[in-house]
Short mmCIF file of C-alpha atoms in Angstrom, two decimals:
data_model
loop_
_atom_site.label_atom_id
_atom_site.label_comp_id
_atom_site.label_asym_id
_atom_site.label_seq_id
_atom_site.Cartn_x
_atom_site.Cartn_y
_atom_site.Cartn_z
CA MET A 1 277.66 193.37 -2.91
CA ARG A 2 278.79 196.38 -0.85
CA LEU A 3 281.03 197.53 -3.66
CA THR A 4 278.16 197.33 -6.17
CA THR A 5 275.79 199.24 -3.91
CA ALA A 6 278.35 201.92 -3.16
CA LEU A 7 279.10 202.30 -6.88
CA LEU A 8 275.44 202.92 -7.69
CA VAL A 9 275.25 205.54 -4.96
CA ALA A 10 278.42 207.23 -6.14
CA LEU A 11 277.49 207.49 -9.86
CA PRO A 12 275.70 210.88 -9.54
CA ALA A 13 278.69 212.31 -7.73
CA LEU A 14 281.02 210.95 -10.39
CA ALA A 15 278.93 212.53 -13.12
CA ALA A 16 279.14 215.91 -11.43
CA ALA A 17 282.86 215.55 -10.95
CA GLN A 18 283.41 215.10 -14.68
CA GLN A 19 283.01 218.84 -15.10
CA GLN A 20 286.19 219.50 -13.11
CA PHE A 21 288.25 216.29 -13.26
CA PRO A 22 288.70 213.58 -15.87
CA LEU A 23 286.37 210.65 -15.29
CA ALA A 24 289.17 208.08 -15.22
CA ASN A 25 291.05 209.87 -12.43
CA THR A 26 287.89 210.33 -10.39
CA LEU A 27 286.87 206.70 -10.73
CA GLN A 28 290.36 205.45 -9.85
CA SER A 29 290.43 207.64 -6.74
CA TRP A 30 287.03 206.34 -5.63
CA LEU A 31 288.02 202.71 -6.22
CA GLU A 32 291.14 203.10 -4.11
CA LYS A 33 289.04 204.53 -1.30
CA ALA A 34 286.49 201.73 -1.62
CA LYS A 35 289.22 199.09 -1.43
CA SER A 36 290.30 200.46 1.96
CA TYR A 37 286.99 199.27 3.40
CA LEU A 38 287.47 195.74 2.12
CA PRO A 39 289.84 193.11 3.54
CA ASN A 40 293.08 193.35 1.59
CA THR A 41 293.27 189.59 0.98
CA PRO A 42 291.98 187.21 -1.70
CA THR A 43 289.50 185.75 0.83
CA SER A 44 287.23 188.77 0.43
CA SER A 45 285.74 187.18 -2.70
CA VAL A 46 285.27 183.63 -1.50
CA THR A 47 281.84 182.21 -0.88
CA THR A 48 280.23 181.85 2.54
CA ALA A 49 280.74 178.11 2.45
CA ALA A 50 284.45 178.50 1.74
CA VAL A 51 284.76 181.00 4.57
CA ALA A 52 283.08 178.62 6.99
CA LYS A 53 285.33 175.78 5.85
CA ALA A 54 288.47 177.86 6.28
CA ALA A 55 287.27 179.04 9.66
CA ALA A 56 286.59 175.50 10.87
CA ALA A 57 290.17 174.53 10.01
CA ASN A 58 291.57 177.53 11.88
CA ILE A 59 289.39 177.50 15.02
CA THR A 60 289.77 175.11 17.97
CA PRO A 61 286.52 174.38 19.84
CA LEU A 62 287.10 174.45 23.60
CA THR A 63 285.27 172.18 26.04
CA VAL A 64 285.41 171.50 29.74
CA ASP A 65 287.65 168.50 29.01
CA ASN A 66 290.22 169.97 26.60
CA TRP A 67 290.62 173.67 27.38
CA GLN A 68 293.48 173.28 29.86
CA SER A 69 295.52 171.12 27.49
CA VAL A 70 294.77 173.32 24.48
CA LEU A 71 295.49 176.62 26.20
CA SER A 72 299.03 175.76 27.18
CA PRO A 73 302.27 176.71 25.40
CA SER A 74 302.80 174.25 22.56
CA PRO A 75 306.19 172.57 21.90
CA SER A 76 306.29 174.10 18.42
CA HIS A 77 306.02 177.56 19.94
CA ALA A 78 308.76 176.82 22.44
CA SER A 79 311.10 175.74 19.63
CA SER A 80 310.33 178.74 17.42
CA THR A 81 312.45 181.86 17.16
CA TRP A 82 309.73 183.91 18.86
CA ASP A 83 310.37 183.91 22.61
CA GLY A 84 307.33 185.96 23.55
CA PRO A 85 303.99 184.73 24.85
CA GLU A 86 301.76 182.48 22.80
CA THR A 87 298.63 184.42 21.94
CA TRP A 88 295.08 183.13 21.69
CA MET A 89 291.83 184.85 20.85
CA VAL A 90 288.81 182.93 22.13
CA PHE A 91 285.33 183.89 20.99
CA VAL A 92 282.69 183.23 23.64
CA SER A 93 279.34 182.91 21.89
CA GLY A 94 275.93 181.37 22.44
CA THR A 95 272.55 180.81 20.87
CA ASN A 96 269.05 181.39 22.18
CA LYS A 97 269.60 180.76 25.88
CA THR A 98 272.83 182.60 26.63
CA CYS A 99 272.96 185.12 23.77
CA TYR A 100 269.20 185.52 23.24
CA GLY A 101 269.60 184.74 19.53
CA LEU A 102 271.70 187.86 18.91
CA CYS A 103 275.09 186.30 18.18
CA GLY A 104 274.41 185.16 14.60
CA GLY A 105 276.05 188.19 12.98
CA LEU A 106 279.08 187.90 15.26
CA GLU A 107 279.44 184.22 14.34
CA VAL A 108 279.73 185.24 10.68
CA ALA A 109 282.22 187.98 11.54
CA TRP A 110 284.29 185.53 13.59
CA ASN A 111 284.38 183.01 10.72
CA GLU A 112 285.51 185.74 8.34
CA THR A 113 288.21 186.75 10.80
CA ALA A 114 289.41 183.16 11.02
CA ALA A 115 289.59 182.95 7.22
CA LEU A 116 291.67 186.13 7.09
CA PHE A 117 293.98 185.00 9.88
CA ALA A 118 294.59 181.68 8.12
CA ALA A 119 296.84 183.51 5.65
CA ASP A 120 298.64 185.53 8.34
CA PRO A 121 301.58 183.73 10.01
CA THR A 122 301.64 186.31 12.81
CA ALA A 123 297.96 185.88 13.68
CA PRO A 124 297.00 184.46 17.09
CA HIS A 125 295.53 181.02 17.63
CA LEU A 126 291.75 181.03 17.63
CA GLY A 127 289.41 179.26 20.03
CA TYR A 128 285.66 179.05 20.31
CA ILE A 129 283.25 178.46 23.20
CA ASN A 130 279.49 178.17 22.87
CA CYS A 131 277.94 178.71 26.28
CA ASP A 132 274.77 176.89 25.27
CA ARG A 133 276.76 173.77 24.40
CA SER A 134 279.48 174.11 27.07
CA PRO A 135 277.71 175.78 30.01
CA VAL A 136 280.05 174.28 32.61
CA LEU A 137 283.12 175.74 30.92
CA CYS A 138 281.48 179.16 30.79
CA ALA A 139 280.70 178.80 34.50
CA ILE A 140 284.33 177.87 35.23
CA TRP A 141 285.55 180.89 33.30
CA HIS A 142 282.72 183.13 34.51
CA ALA A 143 282.35 183.99 30.81
CA ASN A 144 279.34 185.61 29.20
CA PRO A 145 278.70 186.01 25.47
CA PRO A 146 279.42 187.79 23.29
CA THR A 147 283.06 188.42 24.20
CA VAL A 148 286.54 187.82 22.86
CA TRP A 149 289.11 186.67 25.40
CA HIS A 150 292.61 187.78 24.44
CA ILE A 151 294.99 185.38 26.20
CA GLN A 152 298.78 185.52 26.28
CA LEU A 153 300.32 182.28 27.51
CA PRO A 154 303.83 182.79 28.89
CA VAL A 155 306.64 180.50 27.83
CA PHE A 156 308.16 178.31 30.53
CA ALA A 157 311.62 179.37 31.65
CA GLU A 158 314.58 176.99 31.94
CA ASP A 159 313.73 176.35 35.59
CA GLN A 160 310.14 175.44 34.54
CA SER A 161 308.76 178.60 36.14
CA ARG A 162 306.49 180.90 34.20
CA ALA A 163 304.98 184.34 34.45
CA PRO A 164 301.24 184.81 35.00
CA THR A 165 298.90 184.41 32.05
CA THR A 166 297.65 187.74 30.74
CA VAL A 167 293.91 187.77 30.03
CA ARG A 168 291.84 190.60 28.64
CA ILE A 169 288.10 190.41 27.94
CA LEU A 170 286.72 192.47 25.08
CA ARG A 171 282.96 192.92 24.95
CA LEU A 172 281.38 192.77 21.48
CA ASN A 173 278.35 194.72 20.35
CA THR A 174 275.80 192.46 18.68
CA THR A 175 274.68 195.20 16.27
CA THR A 176 277.79 197.24 15.45
CA THR A 177 280.80 194.92 15.72
CA THR A 178 282.22 194.01 12.31
CA THR A 179 284.90 191.69 10.99
CA GLN A 180 287.29 194.63 10.80
CA ASP A 181 286.73 195.37 14.50
CA ILE A 182 287.71 191.83 15.44
CA VAL A 183 290.71 191.85 13.11
CA ARG A 184 291.92 195.10 14.69
CA ILE A 185 292.20 193.35 18.05
CA HIS A 186 295.29 191.71 16.55
CA THR A 187 296.48 194.12 13.88
CA GLU A 188 296.08 197.34 15.88
CA LYS A 189 296.37 195.76 19.35
CA THR A 190 293.10 197.26 20.51
CA TYR A 191 293.14 194.75 23.36
CA GLU A 192 295.72 196.94 25.08
CA LYS A 193 292.98 199.47 25.79
CA VAL A 194 291.24 196.92 28.05
CA ALA A 195 292.32 196.27 31.63
CA VAL A 196 293.93 192.94 32.46
CA HIS A 197 291.46 190.45 33.91
CA GLU A 198 292.57 189.48 37.41
CA GLY A 199 290.97 188.20 40.57
CA ALA A 200 290.03 184.99 42.31
CA PHE A 201 288.10 183.55 39.37
CA GLN A 202 290.67 184.19 36.65
CA PRO A 203 290.70 180.71 35.08
CA PHE A 204 294.49 180.40 34.79
CA ASP A 205 296.11 182.05 37.80
CA GLY A 206 293.27 182.98 40.18
CA TRP A 207 293.47 181.42 43.63
CA VAL A 208 290.33 179.37 42.89
CA ALA A 209 292.15 177.77 39.94
CA GLN A 210 295.36 177.38 41.93
CA LEU A 211 293.49 175.42 44.61
CA GLY A 212 291.82 173.19 42.02
CA LEU A 213 288.37 174.50 42.89
CA ALA A 214 287.47 176.06 39.53
CA LYS A 215 285.91 172.92 38.06
CA PRO A 216 283.84 171.94 41.16
CA ILE A 217 282.62 175.52 41.55
CA GLY A 218 281.78 175.58 37.86
CA TYR A 219 279.58 172.51 38.21
CA VAL A 220 277.90 174.03 41.28
CA LEU A 221 277.19 177.28 39.45
CA PHE A 222 275.89 175.33 36.48
CA GLY A 223 273.57 173.34 38.76
CA VAL A 224 272.29 176.51 40.38
CA SER A 225 271.65 178.05 36.96
CA MET A 226 269.46 175.07 36.06
CA VAL A 227 267.11 175.68 38.99
CA PRO A 228 264.05 177.66 37.82
CA SER A 229 263.56 181.11 39.31
CA TRP A 230 260.19 180.20 40.84
CA ALA A 231 261.89 177.51 42.93
CA PHE A 232 264.23 180.13 44.40
CA MET A 233 261.27 182.33 45.25
CA ILE A 234 259.56 179.48 47.10
CA VAL A 235 262.70 178.69 49.10
CA ILE A 236 263.29 182.34 49.95
CA SER A 237 259.67 182.77 51.04
CA PHE A 238 259.80 179.64 53.22
CA VAL A 239 263.09 180.61 54.88
CA SER A 240 262.07 184.22 55.50
CA ARG A 241 258.75 183.14 57.03
CA ASN A 242 260.49 180.74 59.41
CA LEU A 243 262.97 183.42 60.44
CA MET A 244 260.19 185.90 61.11
CA ASN A 245 258.23 183.35 63.16
CA ARG A 246 261.28 182.60 65.28
CA ARG A 247 261.97 186.25 65.80
CA VAL A 248 258.43 187.30 66.65
CA GLY A 249 257.42 184.03 68.30
CA ASN A 250 254.02 182.31 68.60
CA PRO A 251 251.53 184.81 70.15
CA ASN A 252 249.95 182.18 72.46
CA VAL A 253 253.32 181.04 73.77
CA GLN A 254 254.35 184.65 74.29
CA ARG A 255 251.19 185.35 76.35
CA MET A 256 251.83 182.30 78.53
CA ARG A 257 255.38 183.44 79.18
CA ASP A 258 254.15 186.93 80.14
CA ALA A 259 251.61 185.41 82.54
CA GLN A 260 254.28 183.29 84.21
CA ARG A 261 256.51 186.29 84.71
CA GLN A 262 253.65 188.25 86.31
CA ALA A 263 252.55 185.41 88.66
CA PRO A 264 253.66 185.85 92.37
CA LEU A 265 256.35 183.49 93.65
CA GLY A 266 255.07 180.35 95.39
CA GLY A 267 251.52 180.46 94.17
CA ALA A 268 249.12 180.71 91.34
CA PRO A 269 247.95 184.00 89.92
CA PRO A 270 245.23 185.66 92.03
CA ALA A 271 241.63 184.86 91.00
CA ASN A 272 239.47 187.62 89.60
CA GLY A 273 236.84 189.08 91.96
#
């Protein structure tokens, strides 16, 4: 469709170019340029249904129950000739609640990327998280859509030790990010321009994960997120009012205390008149 539209736009320019260059050479030059904007694989002409089917076979959905077992170095990788880290790209998406209905275009781009990577033996493994369907996992990861998590899982050494897991988080633009942009994360290593994700809540090596607290904290954060905002406002108003009353004190009680401090020792306060 893009090729057809671009051809219609380019026809006037081609007609003008005939005066200086042969039409065949001009058209061939334009076609070569147009091809550079299209994925250089046979999958560029498949239907949307075929793309979705290929993507489903190449993408692993991650849940709160399987993500730790999935995102671990596989035996097949350990036995391969490649001794480097095992690479994953995980797309964190959502629907109306977490992505405000803006992730639809990125979902299509991600499926197209998965279809392209299916024919590339050097491509990373692909994972998928929907924060509307797996809110606890997104809370455990502290992940927000739309992002791509580039994860490099280190291979275990002979002594069963391993280096830290390298995680980088790439933010996607809901209006400008294309399939080519996502593909370039792997082909052009654009992830290297992003700082490594570290800190207490890094889901693989952060101290929260090391202490086994990531999952409980994730459930707590998920529970807090389910509380409506008006309930928080009521609680905050109630607590602040109690604190102010304790600090200022009841006016009647304060007057009685002042009167007791002013009364002479051993007797009642003097009568008026």
